[in-house]
XYZ file of C-alpha atoms in Angstrom:
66
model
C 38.366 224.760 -77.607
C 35.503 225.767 -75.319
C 35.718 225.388 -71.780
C 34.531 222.186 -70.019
C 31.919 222.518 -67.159
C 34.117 220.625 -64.769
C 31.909 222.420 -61.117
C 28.494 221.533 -62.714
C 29.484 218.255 -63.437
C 30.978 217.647 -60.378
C 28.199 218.944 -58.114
C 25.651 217.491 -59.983
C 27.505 214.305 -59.580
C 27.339 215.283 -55.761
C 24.023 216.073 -55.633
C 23.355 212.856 -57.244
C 25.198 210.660 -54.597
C 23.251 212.553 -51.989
C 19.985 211.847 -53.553
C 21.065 208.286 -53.615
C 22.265 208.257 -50.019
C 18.763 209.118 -48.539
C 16.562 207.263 -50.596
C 18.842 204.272 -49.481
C 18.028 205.837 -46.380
C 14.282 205.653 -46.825
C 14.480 201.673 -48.602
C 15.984 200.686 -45.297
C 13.182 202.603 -43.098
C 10.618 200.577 -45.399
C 11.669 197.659 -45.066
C 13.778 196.863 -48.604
C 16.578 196.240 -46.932
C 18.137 194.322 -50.098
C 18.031 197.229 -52.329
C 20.072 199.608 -49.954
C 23.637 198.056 -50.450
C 23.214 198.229 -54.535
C 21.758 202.111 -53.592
C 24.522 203.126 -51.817
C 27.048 201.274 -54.162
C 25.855 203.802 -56.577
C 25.563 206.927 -54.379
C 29.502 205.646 -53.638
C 30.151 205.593 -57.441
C 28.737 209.259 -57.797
C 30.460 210.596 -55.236
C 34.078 208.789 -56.144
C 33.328 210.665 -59.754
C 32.519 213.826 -58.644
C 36.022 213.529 -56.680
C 37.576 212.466 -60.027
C 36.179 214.888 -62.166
C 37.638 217.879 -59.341
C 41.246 216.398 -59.360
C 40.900 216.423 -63.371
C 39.808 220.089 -63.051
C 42.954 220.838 -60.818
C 45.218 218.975 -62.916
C 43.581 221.072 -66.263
C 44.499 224.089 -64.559
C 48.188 223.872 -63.505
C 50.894 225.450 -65.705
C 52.015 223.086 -68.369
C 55.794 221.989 -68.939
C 56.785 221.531 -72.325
């Protein structure tokens, strides 16, 4: 079975919720102030699946009982 690319996934997932984070950043310095909770709600999302996607990685690699 070939290999799946859990570190690109997971830092483009990162990379995504950073992106997210400062355009939020730049809604709230223009004045769309009701946009940046939904913006960061997402940039949240990203980042809680990039941390998923890492424990899954660790989890692939340990030994297996059986």
């Amino acid at each position: 079975m070939k290999q799946v690319p859990f570190g690109t996934l997971s830092a483009g997932l990162a990379v995504l919720g950073t992106a997210l984070v400062s355009f939020a950043f730049e809604l709230r310095a223009d004045g769309y102030e009701q946009y940046v909770q939904d913006v960061n709600f997402v940039a949240g999302t990203a980042y809680f699946a990039a941390i998923m996607t890492v424990v899954t990685w660790v989890r692939d690699h340990r030994p297996h009982s059986g």
